[in-house]
PDB file of C-alpha atoms and ligand atoms in Angstrom:
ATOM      1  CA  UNK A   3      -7.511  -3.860 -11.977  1.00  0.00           C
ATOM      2  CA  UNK A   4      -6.128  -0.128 -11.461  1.00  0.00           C
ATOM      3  CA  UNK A   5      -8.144   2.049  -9.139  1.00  0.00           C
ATOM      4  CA  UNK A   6      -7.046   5.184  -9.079  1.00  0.00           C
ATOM      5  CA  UNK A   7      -8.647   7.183  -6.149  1.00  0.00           C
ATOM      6  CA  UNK A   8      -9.405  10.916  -7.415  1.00  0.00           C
ATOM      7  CA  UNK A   9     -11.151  12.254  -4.350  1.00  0.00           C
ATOM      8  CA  UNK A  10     -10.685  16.055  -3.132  1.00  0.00           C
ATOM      9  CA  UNK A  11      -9.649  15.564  -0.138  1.00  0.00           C
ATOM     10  CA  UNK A  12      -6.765  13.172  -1.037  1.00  0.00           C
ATOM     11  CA  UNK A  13      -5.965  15.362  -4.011  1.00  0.00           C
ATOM     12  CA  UNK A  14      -5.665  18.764  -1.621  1.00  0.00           C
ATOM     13  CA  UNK A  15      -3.452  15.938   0.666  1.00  0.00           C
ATOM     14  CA  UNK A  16      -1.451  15.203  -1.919  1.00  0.00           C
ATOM     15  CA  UNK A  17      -0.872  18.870  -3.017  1.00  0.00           C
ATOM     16  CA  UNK A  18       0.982  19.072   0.406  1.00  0.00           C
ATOM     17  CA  UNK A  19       3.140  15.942  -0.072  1.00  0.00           C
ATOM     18  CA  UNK A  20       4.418  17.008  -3.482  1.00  0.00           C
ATOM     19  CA  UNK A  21       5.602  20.083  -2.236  1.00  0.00           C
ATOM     20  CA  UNK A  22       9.515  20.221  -1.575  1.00  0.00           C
ATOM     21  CA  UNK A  23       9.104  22.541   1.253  1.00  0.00           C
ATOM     22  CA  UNK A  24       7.047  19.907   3.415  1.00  0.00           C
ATOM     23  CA  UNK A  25       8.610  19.199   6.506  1.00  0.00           C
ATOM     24  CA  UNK A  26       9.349  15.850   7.828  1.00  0.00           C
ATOM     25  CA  UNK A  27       6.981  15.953  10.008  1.00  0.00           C
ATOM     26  CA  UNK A  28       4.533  17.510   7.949  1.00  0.00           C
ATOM     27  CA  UNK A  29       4.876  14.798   5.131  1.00  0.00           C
ATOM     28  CA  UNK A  30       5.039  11.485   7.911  1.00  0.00           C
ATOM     29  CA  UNK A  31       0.979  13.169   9.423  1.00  0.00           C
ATOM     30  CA  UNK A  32      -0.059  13.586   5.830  1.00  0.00           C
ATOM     31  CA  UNK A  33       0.718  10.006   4.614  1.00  0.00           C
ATOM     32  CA  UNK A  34      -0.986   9.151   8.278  1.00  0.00           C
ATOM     33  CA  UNK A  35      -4.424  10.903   6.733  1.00  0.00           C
ATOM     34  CA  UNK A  36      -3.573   9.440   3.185  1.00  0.00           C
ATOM     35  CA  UNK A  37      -2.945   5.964   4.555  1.00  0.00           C
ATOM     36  CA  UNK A  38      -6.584   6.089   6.899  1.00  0.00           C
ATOM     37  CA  UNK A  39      -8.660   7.608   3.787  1.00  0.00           C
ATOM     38  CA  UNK A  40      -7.515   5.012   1.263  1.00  0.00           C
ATOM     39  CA  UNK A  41      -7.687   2.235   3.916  1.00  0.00           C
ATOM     40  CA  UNK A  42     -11.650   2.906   3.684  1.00  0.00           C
ATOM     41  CA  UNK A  43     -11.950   2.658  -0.247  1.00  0.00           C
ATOM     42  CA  UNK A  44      -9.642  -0.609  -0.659  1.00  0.00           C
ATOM     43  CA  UNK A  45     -11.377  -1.957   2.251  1.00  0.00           C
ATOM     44  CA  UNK A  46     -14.675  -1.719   0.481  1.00  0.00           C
ATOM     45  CA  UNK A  47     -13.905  -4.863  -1.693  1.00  0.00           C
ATOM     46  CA  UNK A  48     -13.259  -7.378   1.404  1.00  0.00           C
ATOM     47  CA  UNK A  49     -15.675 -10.024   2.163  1.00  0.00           C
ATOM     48  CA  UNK A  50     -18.075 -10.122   5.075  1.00  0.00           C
ATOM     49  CA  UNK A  51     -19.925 -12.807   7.237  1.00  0.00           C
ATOM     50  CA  UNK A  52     -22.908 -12.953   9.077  1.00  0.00           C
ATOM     51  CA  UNK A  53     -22.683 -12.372  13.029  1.00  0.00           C
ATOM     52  CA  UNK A  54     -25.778 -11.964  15.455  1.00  0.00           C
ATOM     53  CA  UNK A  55     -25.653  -9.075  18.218  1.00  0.00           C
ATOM     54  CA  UNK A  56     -27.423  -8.647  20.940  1.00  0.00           C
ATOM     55  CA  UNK A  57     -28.414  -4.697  20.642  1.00  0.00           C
ATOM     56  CA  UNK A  58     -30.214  -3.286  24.246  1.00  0.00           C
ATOM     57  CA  UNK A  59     -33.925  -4.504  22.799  1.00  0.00           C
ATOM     58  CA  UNK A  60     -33.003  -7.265  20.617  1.00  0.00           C
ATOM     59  CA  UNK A  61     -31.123  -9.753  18.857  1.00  0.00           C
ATOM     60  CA  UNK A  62     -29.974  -8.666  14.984  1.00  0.00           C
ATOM     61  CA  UNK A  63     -28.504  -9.456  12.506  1.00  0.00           C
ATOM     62  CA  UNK A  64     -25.219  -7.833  11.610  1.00  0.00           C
ATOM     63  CA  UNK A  65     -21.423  -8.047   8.970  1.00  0.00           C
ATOM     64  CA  UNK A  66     -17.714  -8.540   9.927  1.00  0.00           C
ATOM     65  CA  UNK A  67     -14.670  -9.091   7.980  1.00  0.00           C
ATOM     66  CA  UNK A  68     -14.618 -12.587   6.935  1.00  0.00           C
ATOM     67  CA  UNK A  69     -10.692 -12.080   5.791  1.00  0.00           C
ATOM     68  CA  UNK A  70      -7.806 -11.545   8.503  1.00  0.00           C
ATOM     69  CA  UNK A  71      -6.042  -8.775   6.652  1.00  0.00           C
ATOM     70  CA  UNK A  72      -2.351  -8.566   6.641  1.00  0.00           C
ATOM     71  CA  UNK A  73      -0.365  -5.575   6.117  1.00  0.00           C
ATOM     72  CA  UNK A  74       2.973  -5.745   4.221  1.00  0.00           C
ATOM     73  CA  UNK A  75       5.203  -2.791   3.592  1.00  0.00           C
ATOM     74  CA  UNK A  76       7.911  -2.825   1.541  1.00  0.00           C
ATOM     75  CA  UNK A  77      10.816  -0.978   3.645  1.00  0.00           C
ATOM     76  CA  UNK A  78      11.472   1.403   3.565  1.00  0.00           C
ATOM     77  CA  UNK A  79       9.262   4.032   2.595  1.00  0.00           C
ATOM     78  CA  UNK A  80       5.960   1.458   3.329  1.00  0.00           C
ATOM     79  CA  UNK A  81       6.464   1.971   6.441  1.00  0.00           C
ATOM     80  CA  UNK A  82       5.005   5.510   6.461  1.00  0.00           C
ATOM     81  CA  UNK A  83       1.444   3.939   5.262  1.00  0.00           C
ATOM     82  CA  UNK A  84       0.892   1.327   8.246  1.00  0.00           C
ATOM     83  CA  UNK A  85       0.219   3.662  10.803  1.00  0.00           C
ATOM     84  CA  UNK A  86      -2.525   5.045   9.278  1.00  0.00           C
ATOM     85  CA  UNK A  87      -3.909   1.631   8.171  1.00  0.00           C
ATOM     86  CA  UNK A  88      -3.737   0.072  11.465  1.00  0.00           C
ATOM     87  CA  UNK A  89      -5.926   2.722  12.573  1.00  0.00           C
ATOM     88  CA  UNK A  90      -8.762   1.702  10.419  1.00  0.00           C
ATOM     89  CA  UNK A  91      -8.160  -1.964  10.622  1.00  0.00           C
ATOM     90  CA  UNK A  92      -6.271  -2.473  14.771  1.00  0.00           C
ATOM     91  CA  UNK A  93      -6.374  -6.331  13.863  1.00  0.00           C
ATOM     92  CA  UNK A  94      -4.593  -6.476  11.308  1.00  0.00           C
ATOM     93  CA  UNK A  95      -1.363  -8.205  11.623  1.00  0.00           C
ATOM     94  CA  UNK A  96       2.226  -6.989   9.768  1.00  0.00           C
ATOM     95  CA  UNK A  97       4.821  -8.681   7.786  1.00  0.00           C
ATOM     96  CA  UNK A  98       8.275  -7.203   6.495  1.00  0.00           C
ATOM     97  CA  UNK A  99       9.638  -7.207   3.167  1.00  0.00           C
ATOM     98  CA  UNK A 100      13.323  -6.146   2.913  1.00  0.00           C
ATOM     99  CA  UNK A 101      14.626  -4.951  -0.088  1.00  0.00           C
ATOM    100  CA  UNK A 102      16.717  -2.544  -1.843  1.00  0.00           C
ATOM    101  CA  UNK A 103      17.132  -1.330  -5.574  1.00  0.00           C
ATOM    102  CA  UNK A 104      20.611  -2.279  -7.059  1.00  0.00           C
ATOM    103  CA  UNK A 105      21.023   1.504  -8.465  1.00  0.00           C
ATOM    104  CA  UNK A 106      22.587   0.143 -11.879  1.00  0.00           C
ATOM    105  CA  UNK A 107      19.949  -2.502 -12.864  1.00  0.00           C
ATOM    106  CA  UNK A 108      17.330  -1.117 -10.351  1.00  0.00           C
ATOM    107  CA  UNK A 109      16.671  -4.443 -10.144  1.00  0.00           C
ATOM    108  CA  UNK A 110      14.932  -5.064  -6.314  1.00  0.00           C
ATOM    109  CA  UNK A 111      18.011  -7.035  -4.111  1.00  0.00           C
ATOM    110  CA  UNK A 112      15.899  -9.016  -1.261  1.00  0.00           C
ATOM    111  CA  UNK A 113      17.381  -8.377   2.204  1.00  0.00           C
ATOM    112  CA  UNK A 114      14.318  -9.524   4.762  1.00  0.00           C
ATOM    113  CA  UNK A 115      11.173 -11.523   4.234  1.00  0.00           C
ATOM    114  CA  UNK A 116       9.091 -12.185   7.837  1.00  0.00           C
ATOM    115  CA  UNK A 117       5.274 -13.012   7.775  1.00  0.00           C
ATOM    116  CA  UNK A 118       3.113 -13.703  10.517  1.00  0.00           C
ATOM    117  CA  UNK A 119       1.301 -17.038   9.332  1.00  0.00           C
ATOM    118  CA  UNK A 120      -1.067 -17.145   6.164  1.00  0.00           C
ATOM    119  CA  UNK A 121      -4.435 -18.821   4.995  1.00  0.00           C
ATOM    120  CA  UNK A 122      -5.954 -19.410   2.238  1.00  0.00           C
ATOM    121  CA  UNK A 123      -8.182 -16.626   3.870  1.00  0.00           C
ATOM    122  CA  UNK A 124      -5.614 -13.887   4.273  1.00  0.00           C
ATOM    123  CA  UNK A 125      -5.843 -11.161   2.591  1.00  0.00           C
ATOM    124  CA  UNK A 126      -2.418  -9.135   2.648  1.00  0.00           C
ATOM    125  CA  UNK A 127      -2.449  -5.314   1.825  1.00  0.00           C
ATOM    126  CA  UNK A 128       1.153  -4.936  -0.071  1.00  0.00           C
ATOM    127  CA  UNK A 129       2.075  -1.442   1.080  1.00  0.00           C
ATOM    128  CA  UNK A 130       4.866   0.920  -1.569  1.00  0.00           C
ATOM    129  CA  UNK A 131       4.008   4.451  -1.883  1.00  0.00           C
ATOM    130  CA  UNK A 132       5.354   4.520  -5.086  1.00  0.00           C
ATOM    131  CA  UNK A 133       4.840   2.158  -7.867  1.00  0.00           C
ATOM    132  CA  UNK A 134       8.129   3.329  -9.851  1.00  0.00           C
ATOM    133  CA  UNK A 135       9.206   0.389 -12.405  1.00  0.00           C
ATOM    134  CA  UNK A 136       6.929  -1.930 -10.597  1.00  0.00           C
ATOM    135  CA  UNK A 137      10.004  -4.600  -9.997  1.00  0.00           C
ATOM    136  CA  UNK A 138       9.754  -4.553  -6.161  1.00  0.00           C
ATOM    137  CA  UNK A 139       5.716  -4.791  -6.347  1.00  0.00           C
ATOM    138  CA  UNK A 140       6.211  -7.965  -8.649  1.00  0.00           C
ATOM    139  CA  UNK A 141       9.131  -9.185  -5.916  1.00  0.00           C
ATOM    140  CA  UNK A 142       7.247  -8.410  -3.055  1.00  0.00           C
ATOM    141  CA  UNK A 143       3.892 -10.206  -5.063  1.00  0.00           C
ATOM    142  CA  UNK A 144       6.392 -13.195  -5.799  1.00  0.00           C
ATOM    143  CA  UNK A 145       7.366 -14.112  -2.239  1.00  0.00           C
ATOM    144  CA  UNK A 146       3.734 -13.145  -0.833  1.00  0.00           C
ATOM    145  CA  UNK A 147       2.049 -15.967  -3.008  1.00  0.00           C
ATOM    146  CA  UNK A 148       4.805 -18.031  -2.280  1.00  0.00           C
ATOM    147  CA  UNK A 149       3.222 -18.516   1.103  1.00  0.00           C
ATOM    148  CA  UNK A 150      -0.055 -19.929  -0.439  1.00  0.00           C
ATOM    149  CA  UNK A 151      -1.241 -16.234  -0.209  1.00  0.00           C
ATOM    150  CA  UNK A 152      -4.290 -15.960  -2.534  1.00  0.00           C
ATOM    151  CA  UNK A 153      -5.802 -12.224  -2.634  1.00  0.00           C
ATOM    152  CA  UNK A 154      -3.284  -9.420  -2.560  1.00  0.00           C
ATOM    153  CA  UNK A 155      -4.223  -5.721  -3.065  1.00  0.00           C
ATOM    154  CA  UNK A 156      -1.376  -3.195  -3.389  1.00  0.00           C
ATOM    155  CA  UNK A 157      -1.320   0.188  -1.884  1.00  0.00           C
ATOM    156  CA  UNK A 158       0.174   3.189  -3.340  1.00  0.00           C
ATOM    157  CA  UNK A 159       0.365   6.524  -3.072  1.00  0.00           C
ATOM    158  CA  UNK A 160       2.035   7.549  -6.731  1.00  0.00           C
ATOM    159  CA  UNK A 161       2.403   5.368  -9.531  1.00  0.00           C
ATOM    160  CA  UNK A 162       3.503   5.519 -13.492  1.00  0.00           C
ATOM    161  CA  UNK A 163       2.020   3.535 -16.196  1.00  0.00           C
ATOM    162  CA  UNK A 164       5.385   1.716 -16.689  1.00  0.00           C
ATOM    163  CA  UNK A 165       5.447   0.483 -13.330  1.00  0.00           C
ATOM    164  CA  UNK A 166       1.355   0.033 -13.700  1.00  0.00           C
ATOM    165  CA  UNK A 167       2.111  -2.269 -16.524  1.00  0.00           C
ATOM    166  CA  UNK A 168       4.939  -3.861 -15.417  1.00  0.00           C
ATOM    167  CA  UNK A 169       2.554  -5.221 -12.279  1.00  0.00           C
ATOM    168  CA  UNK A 170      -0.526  -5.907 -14.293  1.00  0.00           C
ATOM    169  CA  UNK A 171       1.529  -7.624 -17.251  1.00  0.00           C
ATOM    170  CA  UNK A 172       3.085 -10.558 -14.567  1.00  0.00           C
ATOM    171  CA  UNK A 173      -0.060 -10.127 -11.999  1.00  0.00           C
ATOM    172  CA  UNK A 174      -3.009  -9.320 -13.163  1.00  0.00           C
ATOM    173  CA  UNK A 175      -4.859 -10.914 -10.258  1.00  0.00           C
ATOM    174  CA  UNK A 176      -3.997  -8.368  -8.245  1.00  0.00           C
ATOM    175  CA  UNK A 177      -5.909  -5.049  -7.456  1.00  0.00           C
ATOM    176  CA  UNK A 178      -4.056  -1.821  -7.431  1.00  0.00           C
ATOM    177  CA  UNK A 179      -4.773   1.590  -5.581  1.00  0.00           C
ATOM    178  CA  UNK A 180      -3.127   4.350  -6.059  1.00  0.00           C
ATOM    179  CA  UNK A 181      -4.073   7.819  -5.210  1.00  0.00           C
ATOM    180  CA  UNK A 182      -2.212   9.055  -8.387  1.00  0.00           C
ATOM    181  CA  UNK A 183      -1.227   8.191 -11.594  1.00  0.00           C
ATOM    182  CA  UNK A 184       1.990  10.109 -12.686  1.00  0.00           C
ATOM    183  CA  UNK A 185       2.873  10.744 -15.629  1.00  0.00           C
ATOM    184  CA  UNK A 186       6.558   9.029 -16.382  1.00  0.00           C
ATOM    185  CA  UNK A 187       9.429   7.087 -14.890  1.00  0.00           C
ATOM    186  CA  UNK A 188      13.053   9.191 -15.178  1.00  0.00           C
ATOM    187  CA  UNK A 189      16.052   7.378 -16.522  1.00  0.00           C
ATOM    188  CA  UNK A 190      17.309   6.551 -12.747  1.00  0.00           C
ATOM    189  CA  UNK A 191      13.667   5.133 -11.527  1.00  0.00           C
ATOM    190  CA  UNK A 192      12.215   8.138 -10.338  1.00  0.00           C
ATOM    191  CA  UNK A 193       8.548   9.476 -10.883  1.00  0.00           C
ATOM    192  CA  UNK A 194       7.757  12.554 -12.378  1.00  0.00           C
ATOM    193  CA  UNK A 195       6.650  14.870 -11.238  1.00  0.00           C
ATOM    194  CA  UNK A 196       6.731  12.666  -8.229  1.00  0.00           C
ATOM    195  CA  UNK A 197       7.357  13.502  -4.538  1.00  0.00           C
ATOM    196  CA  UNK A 198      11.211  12.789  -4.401  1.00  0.00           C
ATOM    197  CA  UNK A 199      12.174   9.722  -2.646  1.00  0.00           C
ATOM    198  CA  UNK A 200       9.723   9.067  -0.188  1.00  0.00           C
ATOM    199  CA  UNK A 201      11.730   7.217   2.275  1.00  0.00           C
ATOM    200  CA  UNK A 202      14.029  10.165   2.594  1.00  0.00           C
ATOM    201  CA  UNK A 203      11.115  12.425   2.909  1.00  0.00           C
ATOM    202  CA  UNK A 204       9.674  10.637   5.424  1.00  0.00           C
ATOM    203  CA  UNK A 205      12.570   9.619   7.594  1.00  0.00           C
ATOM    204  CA  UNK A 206      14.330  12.910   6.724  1.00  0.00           C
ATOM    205  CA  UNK A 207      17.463  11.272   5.352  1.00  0.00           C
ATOM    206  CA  UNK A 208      18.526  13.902   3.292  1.00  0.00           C
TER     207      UNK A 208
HETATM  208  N1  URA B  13      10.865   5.584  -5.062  1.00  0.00           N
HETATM  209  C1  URA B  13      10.672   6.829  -4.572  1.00  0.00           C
HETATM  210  O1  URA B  13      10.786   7.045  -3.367  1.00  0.00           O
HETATM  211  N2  URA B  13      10.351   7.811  -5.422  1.00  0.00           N
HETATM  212  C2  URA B  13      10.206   7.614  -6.745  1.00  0.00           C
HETATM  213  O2  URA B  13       9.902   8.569  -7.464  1.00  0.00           O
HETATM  214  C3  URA B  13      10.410   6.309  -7.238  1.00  0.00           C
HETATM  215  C4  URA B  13      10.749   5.310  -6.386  1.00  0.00           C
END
């Protein structure tokens, strides 16, 4: 399912990543906030247990996470989302995924692929901030489940409904946030209107 977050304050956030003249800096503590606000609407979908605490008069009844969460960026521009989510969730654990778009094809070329160990009661957070033809998402969803990985949520900041598609159409078990639905994909795999590339923008590479 495709959750698209329209919320003002991520919109306003937004505003400021989509603008050229962002600074480096500017654009790495704005996917920080981004990151931390959508962390608390995916988040709202995990399972909890039962724990007892002991409050100062008496003993009650309270909720955890009954997952271990597991974030996974996709380098390199997932990176720039895990600060923000660790914040929310310190716990959680992170795992690499390596790869790189052959610029012809733009088909996703694997280059690294490191876990921490799974369970059946992992739930990873797949972390691209954009969801451009949706090959790397349905890469990075391949070698996840390969693990014996069961729930996987991605996390996006920008998406387009070919790459939308392309992710539902081969894994439709999978639940999808995005903070914003583009409107198209260009004929060399960029979003428009887009941010640019967001690696660059956030490691100031160009
Ligand atoms: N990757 C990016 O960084 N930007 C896009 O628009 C598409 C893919």
């Amino acid at each position: 399912m495709l959750h698209v977050l329209n919320h003002p304050l991520l919109e306003s956030k937004m505003a400021i990543l989509r603008d050229k003249n962002t600074s480096t800096k500017d654009f790495k503590e704005i996917v920080d906030e981004i990151a931390m606000l959508v962390t608390y609407e995916i988040t709202r979908s995990l399972e909890t247990k039962k724990i007892y605490v002991d409050t100062p008069f008496e003993t009650t009844e309270c909720k955890t996470l009954a997952t271990e969460v597991l974030i996974v960026p996709i380098l390199r521009a997932g990176l720039g989302m895990v600060d923000g989510i660790r914040r929310i969730i310190p716990n959680a654990k992170v795992g690499h995924i390596g790869l790189y778009r052959n610029e012809k094809t733009l088909e996703p070329v694997q280059y690294y692929f490191k876990l921490p160990p799974v369970n059946e009661n992992t739930t990873v957070l797949l972390v691209d901030p954009m969801l451009a033809t949706g090959n790397s998402a349905n890469k990075g969803i391949e070698l996840i489940k390969s693990k014996g990985v069961k729930k996987i949520i991605y996390v996006g900041l920008v998406g387009c409904p070919q790459g939308v598609k392309a992710l539902q159409d081969k894994n439709p078990d999978v639940e999808v946030y995005l903070v914003d639905l583009d409107r198209e994909l260009n004929e060399i795999g960029y979003i428009l209107p887009g941010l640019g590339d967001c690696g660059d923008r956030l490691f100031g590479t160009k």
